PDB file of C-alpha atoms and ligand atoms in Angstrom:
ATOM      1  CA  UNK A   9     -76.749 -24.716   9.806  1.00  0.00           C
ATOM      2  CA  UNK A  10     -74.017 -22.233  10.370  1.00  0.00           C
ATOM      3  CA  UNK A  11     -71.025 -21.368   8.302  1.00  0.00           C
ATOM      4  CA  UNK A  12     -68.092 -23.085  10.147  1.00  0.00           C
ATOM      5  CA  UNK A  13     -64.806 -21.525  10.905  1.00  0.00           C
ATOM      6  CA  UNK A  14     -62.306 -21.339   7.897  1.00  0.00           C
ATOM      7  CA  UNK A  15     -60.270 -24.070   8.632  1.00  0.00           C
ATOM      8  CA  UNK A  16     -62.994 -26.396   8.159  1.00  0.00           C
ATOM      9  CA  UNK A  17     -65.003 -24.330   5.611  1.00  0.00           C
ATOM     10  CA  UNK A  18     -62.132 -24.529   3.258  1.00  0.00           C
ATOM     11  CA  UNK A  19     -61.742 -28.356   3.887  1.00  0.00           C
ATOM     12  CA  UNK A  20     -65.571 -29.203   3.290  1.00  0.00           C
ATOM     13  CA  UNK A  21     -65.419 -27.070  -0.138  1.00  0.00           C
ATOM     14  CA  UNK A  22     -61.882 -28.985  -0.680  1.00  0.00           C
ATOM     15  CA  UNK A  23     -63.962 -32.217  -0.351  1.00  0.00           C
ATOM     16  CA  UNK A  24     -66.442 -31.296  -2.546  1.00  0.00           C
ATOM     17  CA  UNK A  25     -69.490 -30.565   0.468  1.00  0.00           C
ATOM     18  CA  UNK A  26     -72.159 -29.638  -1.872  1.00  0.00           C
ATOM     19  CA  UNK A  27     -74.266 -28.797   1.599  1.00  0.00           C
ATOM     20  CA  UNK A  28     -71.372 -26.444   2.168  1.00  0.00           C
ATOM     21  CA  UNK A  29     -71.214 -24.587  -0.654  1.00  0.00           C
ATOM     22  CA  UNK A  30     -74.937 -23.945  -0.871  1.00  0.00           C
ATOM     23  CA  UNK A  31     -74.790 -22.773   2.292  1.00  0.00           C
ATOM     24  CA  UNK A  32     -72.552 -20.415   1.790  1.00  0.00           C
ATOM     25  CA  UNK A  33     -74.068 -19.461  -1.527  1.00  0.00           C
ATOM     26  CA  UNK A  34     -77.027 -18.831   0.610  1.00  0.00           C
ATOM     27  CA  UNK A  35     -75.411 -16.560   3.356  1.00  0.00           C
ATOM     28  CA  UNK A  36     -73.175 -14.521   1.495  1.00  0.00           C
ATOM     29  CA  UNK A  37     -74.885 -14.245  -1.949  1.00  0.00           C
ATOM     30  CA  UNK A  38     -77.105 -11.254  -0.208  1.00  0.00           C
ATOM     31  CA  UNK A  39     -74.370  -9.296   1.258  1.00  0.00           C
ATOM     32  CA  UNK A  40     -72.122 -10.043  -2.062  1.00  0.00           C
ATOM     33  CA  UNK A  41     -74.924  -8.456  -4.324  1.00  0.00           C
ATOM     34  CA  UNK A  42     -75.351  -5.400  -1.709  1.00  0.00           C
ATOM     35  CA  UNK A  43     -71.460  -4.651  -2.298  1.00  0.00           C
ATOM     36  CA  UNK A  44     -71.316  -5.360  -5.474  1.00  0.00           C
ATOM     37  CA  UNK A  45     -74.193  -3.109  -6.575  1.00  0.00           C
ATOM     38  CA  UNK A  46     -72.638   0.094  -4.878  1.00  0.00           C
ATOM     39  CA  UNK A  47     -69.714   0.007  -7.941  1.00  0.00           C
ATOM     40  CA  UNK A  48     -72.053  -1.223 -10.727  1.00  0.00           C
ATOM     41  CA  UNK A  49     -74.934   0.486 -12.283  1.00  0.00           C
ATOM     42  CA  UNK A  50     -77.684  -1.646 -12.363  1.00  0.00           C
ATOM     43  CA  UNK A  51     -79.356  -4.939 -10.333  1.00  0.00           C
ATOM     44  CA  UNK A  52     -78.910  -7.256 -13.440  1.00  0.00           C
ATOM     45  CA  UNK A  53     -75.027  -6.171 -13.625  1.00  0.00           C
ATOM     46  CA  UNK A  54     -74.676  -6.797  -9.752  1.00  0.00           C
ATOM     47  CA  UNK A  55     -75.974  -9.997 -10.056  1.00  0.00           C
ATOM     48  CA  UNK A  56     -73.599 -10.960 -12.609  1.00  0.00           C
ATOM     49  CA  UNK A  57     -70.878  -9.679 -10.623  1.00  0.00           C
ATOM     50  CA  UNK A  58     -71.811 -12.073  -7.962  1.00  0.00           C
ATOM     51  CA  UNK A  59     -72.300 -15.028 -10.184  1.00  0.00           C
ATOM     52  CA  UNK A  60     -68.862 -14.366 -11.677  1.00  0.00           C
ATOM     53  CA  UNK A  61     -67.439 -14.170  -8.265  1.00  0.00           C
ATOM     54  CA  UNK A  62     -68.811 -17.331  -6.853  1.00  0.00           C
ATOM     55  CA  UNK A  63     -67.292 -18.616 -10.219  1.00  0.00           C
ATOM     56  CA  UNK A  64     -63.960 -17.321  -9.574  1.00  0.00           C
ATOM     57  CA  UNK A  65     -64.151 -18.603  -5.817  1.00  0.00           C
ATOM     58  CA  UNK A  66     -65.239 -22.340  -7.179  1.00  0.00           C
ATOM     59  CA  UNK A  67     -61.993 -22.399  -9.122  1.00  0.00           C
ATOM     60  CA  UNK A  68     -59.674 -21.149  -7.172  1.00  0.00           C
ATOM     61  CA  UNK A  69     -60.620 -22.554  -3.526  1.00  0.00           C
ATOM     62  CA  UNK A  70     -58.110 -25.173  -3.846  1.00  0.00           C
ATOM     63  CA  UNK A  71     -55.592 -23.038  -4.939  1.00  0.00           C
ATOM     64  CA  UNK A  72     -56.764 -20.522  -1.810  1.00  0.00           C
ATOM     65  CA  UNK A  73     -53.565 -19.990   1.074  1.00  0.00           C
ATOM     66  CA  UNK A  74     -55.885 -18.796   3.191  1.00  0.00           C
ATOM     67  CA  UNK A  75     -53.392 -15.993   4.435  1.00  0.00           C
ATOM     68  CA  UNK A  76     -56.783 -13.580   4.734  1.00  0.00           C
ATOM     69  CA  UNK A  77     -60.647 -15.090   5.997  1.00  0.00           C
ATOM     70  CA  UNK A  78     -62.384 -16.871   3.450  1.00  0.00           C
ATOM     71  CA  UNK A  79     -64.957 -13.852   3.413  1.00  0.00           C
ATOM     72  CA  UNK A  80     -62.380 -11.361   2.739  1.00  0.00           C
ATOM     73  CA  UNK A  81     -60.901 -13.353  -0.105  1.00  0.00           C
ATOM     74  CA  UNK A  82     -64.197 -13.849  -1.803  1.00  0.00           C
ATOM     75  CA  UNK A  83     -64.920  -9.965  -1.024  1.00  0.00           C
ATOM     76  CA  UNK A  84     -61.931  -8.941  -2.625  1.00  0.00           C
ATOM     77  CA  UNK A  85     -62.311 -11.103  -6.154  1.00  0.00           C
ATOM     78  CA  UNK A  86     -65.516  -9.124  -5.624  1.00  0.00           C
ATOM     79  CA  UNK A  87     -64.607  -6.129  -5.549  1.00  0.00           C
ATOM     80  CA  UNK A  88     -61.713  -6.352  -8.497  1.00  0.00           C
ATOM     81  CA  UNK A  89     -64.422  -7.939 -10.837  1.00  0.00           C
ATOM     82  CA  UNK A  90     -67.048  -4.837  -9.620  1.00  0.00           C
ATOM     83  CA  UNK A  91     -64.832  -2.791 -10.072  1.00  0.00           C
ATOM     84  CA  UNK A  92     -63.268  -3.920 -13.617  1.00  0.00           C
ATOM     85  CA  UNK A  93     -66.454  -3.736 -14.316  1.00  0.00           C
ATOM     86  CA  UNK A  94     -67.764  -0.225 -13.432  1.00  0.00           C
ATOM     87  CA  UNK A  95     -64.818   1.300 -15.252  1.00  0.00           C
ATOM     88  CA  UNK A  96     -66.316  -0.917 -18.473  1.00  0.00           C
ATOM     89  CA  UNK A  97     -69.563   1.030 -17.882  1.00  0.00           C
ATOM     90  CA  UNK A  98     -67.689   4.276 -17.365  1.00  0.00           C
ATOM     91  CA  UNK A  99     -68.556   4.996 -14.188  1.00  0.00           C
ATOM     92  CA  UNK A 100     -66.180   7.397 -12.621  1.00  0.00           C
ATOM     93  CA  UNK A 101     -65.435   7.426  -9.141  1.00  0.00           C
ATOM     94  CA  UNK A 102     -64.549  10.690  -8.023  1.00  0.00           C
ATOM     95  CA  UNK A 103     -61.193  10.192  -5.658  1.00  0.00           C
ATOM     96  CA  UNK A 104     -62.744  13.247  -3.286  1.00  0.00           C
ATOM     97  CA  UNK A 105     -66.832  14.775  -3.715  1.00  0.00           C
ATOM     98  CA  UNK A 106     -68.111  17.607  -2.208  1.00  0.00           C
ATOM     99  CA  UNK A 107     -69.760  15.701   0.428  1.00  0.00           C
ATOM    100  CA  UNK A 108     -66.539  14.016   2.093  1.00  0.00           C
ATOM    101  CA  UNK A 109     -65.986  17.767   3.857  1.00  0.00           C
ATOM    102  CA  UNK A 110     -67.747  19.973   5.743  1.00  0.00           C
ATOM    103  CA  UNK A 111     -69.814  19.412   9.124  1.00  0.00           C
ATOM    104  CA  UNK A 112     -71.837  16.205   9.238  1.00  0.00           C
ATOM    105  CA  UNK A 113     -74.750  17.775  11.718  1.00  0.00           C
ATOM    106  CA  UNK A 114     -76.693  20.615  10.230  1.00  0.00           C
ATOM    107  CA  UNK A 115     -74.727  23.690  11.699  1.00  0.00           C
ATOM    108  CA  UNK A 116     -77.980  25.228  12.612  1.00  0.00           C
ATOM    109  CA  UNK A 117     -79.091  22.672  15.066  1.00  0.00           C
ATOM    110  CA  UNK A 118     -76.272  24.124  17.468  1.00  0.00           C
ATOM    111  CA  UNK A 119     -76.496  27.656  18.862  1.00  0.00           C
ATOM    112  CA  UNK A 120     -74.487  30.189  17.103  1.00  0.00           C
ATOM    113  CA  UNK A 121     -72.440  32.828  18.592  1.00  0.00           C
ATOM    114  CA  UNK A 122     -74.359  35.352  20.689  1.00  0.00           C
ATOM    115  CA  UNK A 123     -76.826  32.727  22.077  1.00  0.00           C
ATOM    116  CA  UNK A 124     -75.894  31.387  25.489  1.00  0.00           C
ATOM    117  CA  UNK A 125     -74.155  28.434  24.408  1.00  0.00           C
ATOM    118  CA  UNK A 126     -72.535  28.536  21.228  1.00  0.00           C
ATOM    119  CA  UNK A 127     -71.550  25.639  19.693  1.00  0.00           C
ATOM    120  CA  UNK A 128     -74.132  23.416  22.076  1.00  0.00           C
ATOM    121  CA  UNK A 129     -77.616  22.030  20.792  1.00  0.00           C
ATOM    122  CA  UNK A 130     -80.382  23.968  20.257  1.00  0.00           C
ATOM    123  CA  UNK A 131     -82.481  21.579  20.901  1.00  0.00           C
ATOM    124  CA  UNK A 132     -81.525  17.674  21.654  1.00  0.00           C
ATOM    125  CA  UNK A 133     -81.846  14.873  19.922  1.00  0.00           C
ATOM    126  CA  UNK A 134     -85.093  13.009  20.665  1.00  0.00           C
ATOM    127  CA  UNK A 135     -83.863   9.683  22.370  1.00  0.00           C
ATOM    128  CA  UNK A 136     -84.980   7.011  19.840  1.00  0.00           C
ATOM    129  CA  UNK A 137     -86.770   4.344  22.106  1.00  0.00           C
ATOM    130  CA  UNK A 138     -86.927   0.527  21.027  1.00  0.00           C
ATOM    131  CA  UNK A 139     -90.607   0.338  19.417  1.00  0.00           C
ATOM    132  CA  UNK A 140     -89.639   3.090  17.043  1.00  0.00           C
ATOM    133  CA  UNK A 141     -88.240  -0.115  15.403  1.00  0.00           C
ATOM    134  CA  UNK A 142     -91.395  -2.044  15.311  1.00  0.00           C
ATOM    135  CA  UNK A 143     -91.978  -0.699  11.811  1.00  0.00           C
ATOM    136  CA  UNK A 144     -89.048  -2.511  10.814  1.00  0.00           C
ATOM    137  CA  UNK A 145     -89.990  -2.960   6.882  1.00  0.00           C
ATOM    138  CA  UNK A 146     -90.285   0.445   6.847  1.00  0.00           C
ATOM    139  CA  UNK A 147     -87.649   1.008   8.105  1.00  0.00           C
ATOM    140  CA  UNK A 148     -85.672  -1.040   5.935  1.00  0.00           C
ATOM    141  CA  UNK A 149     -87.200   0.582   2.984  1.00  0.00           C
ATOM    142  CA  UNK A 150     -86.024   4.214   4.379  1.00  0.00           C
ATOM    143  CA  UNK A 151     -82.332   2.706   5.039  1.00  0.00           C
ATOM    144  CA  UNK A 152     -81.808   1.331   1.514  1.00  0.00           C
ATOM    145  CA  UNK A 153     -83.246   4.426  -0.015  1.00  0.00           C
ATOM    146  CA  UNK A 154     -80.790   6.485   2.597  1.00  0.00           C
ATOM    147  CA  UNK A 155     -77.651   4.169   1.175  1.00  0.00           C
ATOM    148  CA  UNK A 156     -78.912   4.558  -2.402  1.00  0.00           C
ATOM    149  CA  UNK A 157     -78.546   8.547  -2.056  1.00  0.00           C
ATOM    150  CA  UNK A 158     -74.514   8.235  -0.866  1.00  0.00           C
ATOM    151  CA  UNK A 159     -72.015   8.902  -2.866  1.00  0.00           C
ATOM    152  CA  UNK A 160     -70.495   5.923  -4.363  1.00  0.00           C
ATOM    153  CA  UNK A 161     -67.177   5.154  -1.507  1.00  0.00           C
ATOM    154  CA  UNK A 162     -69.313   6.187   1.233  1.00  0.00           C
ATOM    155  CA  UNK A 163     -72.192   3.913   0.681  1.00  0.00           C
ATOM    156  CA  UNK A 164     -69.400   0.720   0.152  1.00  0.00           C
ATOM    157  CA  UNK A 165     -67.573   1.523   3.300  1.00  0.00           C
ATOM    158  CA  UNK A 166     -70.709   1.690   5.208  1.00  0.00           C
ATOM    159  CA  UNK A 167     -72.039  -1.452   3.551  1.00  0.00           C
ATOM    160  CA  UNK A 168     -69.301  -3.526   4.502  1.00  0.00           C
ATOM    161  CA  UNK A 169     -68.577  -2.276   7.915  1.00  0.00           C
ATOM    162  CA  UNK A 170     -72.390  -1.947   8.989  1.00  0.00           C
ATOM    163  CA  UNK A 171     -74.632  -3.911   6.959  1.00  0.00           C
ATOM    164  CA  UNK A 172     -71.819  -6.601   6.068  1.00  0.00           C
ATOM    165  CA  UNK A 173     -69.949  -6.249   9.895  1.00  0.00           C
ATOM    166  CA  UNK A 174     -66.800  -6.046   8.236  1.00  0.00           C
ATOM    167  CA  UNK A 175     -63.837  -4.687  10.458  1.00  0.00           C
ATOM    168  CA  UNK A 176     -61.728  -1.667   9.444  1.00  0.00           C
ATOM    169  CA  UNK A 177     -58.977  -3.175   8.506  1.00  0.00           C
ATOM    170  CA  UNK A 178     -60.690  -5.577   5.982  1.00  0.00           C
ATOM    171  CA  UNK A 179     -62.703  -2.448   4.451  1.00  0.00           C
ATOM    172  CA  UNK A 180     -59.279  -0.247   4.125  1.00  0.00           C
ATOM    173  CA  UNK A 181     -57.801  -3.767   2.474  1.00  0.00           C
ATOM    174  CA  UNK A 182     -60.291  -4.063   0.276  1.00  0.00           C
ATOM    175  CA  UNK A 183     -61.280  -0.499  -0.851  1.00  0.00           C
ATOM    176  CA  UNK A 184     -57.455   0.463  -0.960  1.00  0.00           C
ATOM    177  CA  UNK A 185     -58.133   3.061   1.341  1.00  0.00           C
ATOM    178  CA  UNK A 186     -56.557   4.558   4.468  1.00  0.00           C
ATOM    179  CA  UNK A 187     -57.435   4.152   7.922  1.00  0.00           C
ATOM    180  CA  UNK A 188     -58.136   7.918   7.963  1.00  0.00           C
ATOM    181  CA  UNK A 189     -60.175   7.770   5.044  1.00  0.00           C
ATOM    182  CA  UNK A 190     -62.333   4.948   5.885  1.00  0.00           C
ATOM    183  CA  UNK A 191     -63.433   6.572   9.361  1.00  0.00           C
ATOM    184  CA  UNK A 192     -64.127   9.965   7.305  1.00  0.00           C
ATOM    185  CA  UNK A 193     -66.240   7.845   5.107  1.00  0.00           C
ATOM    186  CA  UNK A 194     -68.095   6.055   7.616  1.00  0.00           C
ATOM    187  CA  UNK A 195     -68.566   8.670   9.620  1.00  0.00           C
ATOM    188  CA  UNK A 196     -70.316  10.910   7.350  1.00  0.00           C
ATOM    189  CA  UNK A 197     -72.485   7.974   5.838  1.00  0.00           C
ATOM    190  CA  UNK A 198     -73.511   7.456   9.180  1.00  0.00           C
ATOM    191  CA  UNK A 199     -74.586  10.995  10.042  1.00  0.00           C
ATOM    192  CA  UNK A 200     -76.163  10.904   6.621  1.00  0.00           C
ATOM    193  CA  UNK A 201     -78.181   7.744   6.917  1.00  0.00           C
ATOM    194  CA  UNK A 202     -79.234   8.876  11.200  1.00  0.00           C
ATOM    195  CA  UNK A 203     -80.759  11.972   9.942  1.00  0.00           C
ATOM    196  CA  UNK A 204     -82.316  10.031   7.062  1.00  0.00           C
ATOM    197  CA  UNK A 205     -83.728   8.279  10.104  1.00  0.00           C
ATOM    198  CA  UNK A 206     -84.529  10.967  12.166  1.00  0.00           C
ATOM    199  CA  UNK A 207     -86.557  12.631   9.318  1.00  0.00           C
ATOM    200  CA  UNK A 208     -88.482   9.408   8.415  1.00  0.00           C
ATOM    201  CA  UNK A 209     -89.512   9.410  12.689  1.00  0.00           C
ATOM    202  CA  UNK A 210     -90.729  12.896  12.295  1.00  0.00           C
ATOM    203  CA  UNK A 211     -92.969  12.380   9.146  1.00  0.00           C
ATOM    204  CA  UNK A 212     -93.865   9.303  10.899  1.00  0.00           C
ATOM    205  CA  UNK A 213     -95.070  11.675  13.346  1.00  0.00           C
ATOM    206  CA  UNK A 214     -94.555  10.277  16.564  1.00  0.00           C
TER     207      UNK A 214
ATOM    208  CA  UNK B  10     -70.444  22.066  29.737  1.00  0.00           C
ATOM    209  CA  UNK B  11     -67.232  21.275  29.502  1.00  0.00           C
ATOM    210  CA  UNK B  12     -65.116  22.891  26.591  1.00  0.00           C
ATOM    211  CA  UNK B  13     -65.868  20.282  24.279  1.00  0.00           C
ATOM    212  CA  UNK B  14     -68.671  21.507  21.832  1.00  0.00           C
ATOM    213  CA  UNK B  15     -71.727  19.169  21.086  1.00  0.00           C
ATOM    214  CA  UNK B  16     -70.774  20.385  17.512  1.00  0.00           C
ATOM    215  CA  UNK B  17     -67.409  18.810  17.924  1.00  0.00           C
ATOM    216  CA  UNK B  18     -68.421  15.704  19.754  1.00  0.00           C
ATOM    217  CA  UNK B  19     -70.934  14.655  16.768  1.00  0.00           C
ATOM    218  CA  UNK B  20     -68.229  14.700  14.445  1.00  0.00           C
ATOM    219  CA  UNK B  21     -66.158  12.638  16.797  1.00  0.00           C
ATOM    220  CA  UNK B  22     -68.191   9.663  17.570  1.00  0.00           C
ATOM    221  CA  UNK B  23     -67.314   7.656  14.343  1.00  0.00           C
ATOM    222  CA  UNK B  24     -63.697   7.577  16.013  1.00  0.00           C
ATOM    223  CA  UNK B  25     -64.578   7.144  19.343  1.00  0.00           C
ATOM    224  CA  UNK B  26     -66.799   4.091  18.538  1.00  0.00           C
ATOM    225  CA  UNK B  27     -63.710   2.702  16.714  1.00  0.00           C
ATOM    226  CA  UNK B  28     -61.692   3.299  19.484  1.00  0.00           C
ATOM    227  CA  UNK B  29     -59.454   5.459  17.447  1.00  0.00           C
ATOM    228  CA  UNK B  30     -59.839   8.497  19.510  1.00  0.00           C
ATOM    229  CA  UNK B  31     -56.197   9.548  21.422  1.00  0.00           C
ATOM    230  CA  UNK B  32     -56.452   9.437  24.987  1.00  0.00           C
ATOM    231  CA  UNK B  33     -57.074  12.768  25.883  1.00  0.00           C
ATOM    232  CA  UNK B  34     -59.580  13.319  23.067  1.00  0.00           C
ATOM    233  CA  UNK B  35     -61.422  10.212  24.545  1.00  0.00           C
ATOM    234  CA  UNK B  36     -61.238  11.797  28.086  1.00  0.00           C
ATOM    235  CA  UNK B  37     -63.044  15.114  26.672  1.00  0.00           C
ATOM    236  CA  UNK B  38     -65.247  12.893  24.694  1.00  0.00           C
ATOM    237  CA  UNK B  39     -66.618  10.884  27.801  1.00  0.00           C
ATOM    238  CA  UNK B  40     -66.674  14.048  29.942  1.00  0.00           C
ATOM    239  CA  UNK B  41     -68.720  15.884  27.718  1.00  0.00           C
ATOM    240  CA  UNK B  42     -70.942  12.616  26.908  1.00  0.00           C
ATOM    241  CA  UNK B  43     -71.340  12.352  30.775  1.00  0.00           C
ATOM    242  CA  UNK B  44     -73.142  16.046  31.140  1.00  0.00           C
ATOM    243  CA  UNK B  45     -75.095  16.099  28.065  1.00  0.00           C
ATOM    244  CA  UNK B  46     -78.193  14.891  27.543  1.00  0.00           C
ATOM    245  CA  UNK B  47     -78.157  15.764  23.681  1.00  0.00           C
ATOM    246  CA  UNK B  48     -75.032  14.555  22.776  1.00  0.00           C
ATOM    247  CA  UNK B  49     -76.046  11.326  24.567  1.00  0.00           C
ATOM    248  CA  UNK B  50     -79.369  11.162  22.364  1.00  0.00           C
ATOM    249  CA  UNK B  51     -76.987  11.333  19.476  1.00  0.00           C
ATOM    250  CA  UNK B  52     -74.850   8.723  20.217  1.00  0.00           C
ATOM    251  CA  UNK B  53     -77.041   6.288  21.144  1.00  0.00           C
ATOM    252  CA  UNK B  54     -79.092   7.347  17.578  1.00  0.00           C
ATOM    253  CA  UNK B  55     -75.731   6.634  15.637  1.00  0.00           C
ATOM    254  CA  UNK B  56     -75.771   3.120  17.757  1.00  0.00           C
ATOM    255  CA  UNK B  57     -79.165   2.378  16.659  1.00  0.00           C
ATOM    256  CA  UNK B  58     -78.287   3.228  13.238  1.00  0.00           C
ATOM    257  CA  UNK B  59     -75.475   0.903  12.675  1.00  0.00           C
ATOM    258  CA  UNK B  60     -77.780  -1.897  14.476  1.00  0.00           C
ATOM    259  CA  UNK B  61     -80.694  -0.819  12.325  1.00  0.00           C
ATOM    260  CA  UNK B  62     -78.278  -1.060   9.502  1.00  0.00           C
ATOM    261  CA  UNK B  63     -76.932  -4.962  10.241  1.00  0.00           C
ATOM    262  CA  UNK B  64     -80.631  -6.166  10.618  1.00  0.00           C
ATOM    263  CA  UNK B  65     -81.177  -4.948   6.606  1.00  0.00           C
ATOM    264  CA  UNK B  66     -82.164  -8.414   5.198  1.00  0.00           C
ATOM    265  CA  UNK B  67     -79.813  -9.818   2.501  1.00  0.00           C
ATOM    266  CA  UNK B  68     -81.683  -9.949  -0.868  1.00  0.00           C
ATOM    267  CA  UNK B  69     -81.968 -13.651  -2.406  1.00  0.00           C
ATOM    268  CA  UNK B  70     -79.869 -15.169  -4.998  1.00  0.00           C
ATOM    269  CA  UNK B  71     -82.208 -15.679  -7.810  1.00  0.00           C
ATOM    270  CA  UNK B  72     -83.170 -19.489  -8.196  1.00  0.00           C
ATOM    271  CA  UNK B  73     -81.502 -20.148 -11.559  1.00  0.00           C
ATOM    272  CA  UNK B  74     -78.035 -18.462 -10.580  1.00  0.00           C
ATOM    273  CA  UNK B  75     -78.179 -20.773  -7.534  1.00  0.00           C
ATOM    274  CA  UNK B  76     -78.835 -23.786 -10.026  1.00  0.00           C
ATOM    275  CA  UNK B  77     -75.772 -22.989 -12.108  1.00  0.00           C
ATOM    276  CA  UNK B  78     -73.631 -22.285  -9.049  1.00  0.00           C
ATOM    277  CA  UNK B  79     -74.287 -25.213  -7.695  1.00  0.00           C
ATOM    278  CA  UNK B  80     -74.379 -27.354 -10.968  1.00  0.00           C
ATOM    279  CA  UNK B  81     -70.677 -25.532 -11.592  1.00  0.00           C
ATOM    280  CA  UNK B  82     -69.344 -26.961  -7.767  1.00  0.00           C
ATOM    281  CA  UNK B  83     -70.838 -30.487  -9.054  1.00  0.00           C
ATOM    282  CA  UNK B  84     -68.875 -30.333 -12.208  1.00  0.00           C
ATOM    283  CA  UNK B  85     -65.764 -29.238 -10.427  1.00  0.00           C
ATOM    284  CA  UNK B  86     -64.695 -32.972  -9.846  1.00  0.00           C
TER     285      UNK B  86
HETATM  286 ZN1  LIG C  10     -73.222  17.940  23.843  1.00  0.00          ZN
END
């Protein structure tokens, strides 16, 4: 079973489709705790984040206008209760951190000035073939510890718009950040987590 | 080469896989992608990295949270 388009998803939780709602309980729940987990401090308090959201989403769905997705309105109850929640357990989110500046490619894997061609690699980038996926539990394991290591904003924009395949424009919406500021976040997460990556194929030694 | 630095393109190719890049930024970027090898690795490693990333497996809602959920939709009337 798939989730169906919103129209109908909203009507079948409207009419009470238990099937429906476990569903979606099932395919979001994952994704919900991910997200959730990059504002709060521990599992347990993610999990109740999520379990308060689906809460939230139970009474309000027949209230919903459906002016945004479905996903993007439970996201966003999501995120306010996360994030109501992290400033309860004083986490501080730093509005700028060291790490949103600077090159995202270690400078000295380009040639410097003096060598024949500054600013070009020094050596390439090995081309990743397919079965260096094979390992893919492994790999898994390296990506969440890669994500876990991000600072706070960069590991939910990355969430959401790669692990969750959330669009732009639904990250900026529900982050309350700018265009510009999402892509700078994405951007260096995702330099961050390849040469995570790229390290974890080396010690792999292949 | 062209005069677009593979230590420019890498911080480039968020944008340009958005399609946020202006058009004469996304002309260098495509020349330069065209004639080298390495910045071509890299690219395709940021791909695989974003694929690698959407295969992650969703954890599980634990069994008695799924219970009440459910038990709460029941009640809802
Ligand atoms: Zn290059």
């Amino acid at each position: 079973m798939v989730v169906p388009p919103d129209a109908e998803l909203v009507a079948r939780l409207r009419a009470r489709d238990e099937a429906t709602f476990a569903l979606l309980l099932d395919e979001w729940s994952g994704g919900m705790t991910r997200l959730a987990r990059t504002f709060v401090s521990t599992d347990a308090s993610a999990a109740e984040v999520v379990q308060e959201t689906w809460l939230a989403v139970i009474q309000g769905i027949d209230r919903f206008e459906q002016r945004s997705s479905v996903k993007t309105w439970v996201y966003r109850i999501l995120t306010n209760i996360a994030k109501r929640r992290s400033v309860r357990e004083h986490r501080i989110t730093p509005m700028t951190s060291l790490t949103d500046a600077g090159p995202t490619v270690a400078p000295d894997r380009f040639q410097q000035q003096g060598e024949p061609y500054p600013g070009h690699w020094r050596e390439f980038p090995e081309a990743w073939q397919p079965e260096k996926f094979a390992m893919a539990a492994e790999i898994h394991t390296e990506l969440a510890a890669a994500l876990a290591e991000l600072p706070e904003r960069q590991r939910a924009v990355i969430t959401l718009r790669d692990v969750e395949g959330c669009t732009a424009t639904e990250v900026c919406e529900l982050l309350e950040i700018s265009a510009a500021n999402q892509r700078v976040l994405l951007h260096r997460a995702r330099a961050f987590v390849r040469g995570k990556l790229e390290e974890y194929f080396r010690r792999a030694g292949s | 080469m062209t005069d677009l630095h593979c230590a420019e393109f890498v911080e480039m190719v968020t944008a340009f896989l958005d399609g946020a890049l202006d058009p004469a930024a996304e002309r260098r970027f495509v020349d330069h992608l065209a004639l080298c090898d390495g910045c071509d690795a890299y690219l395709h490693q940021i791909r695989a990295t974003v694929q690698t990333l959407g295969d992650l497996p969703p954890g599980d809602l634990p069994p008695e949270t799924r219970a009440t959920l459910l038990e709460a939709f029941r009640k809802l009337g």
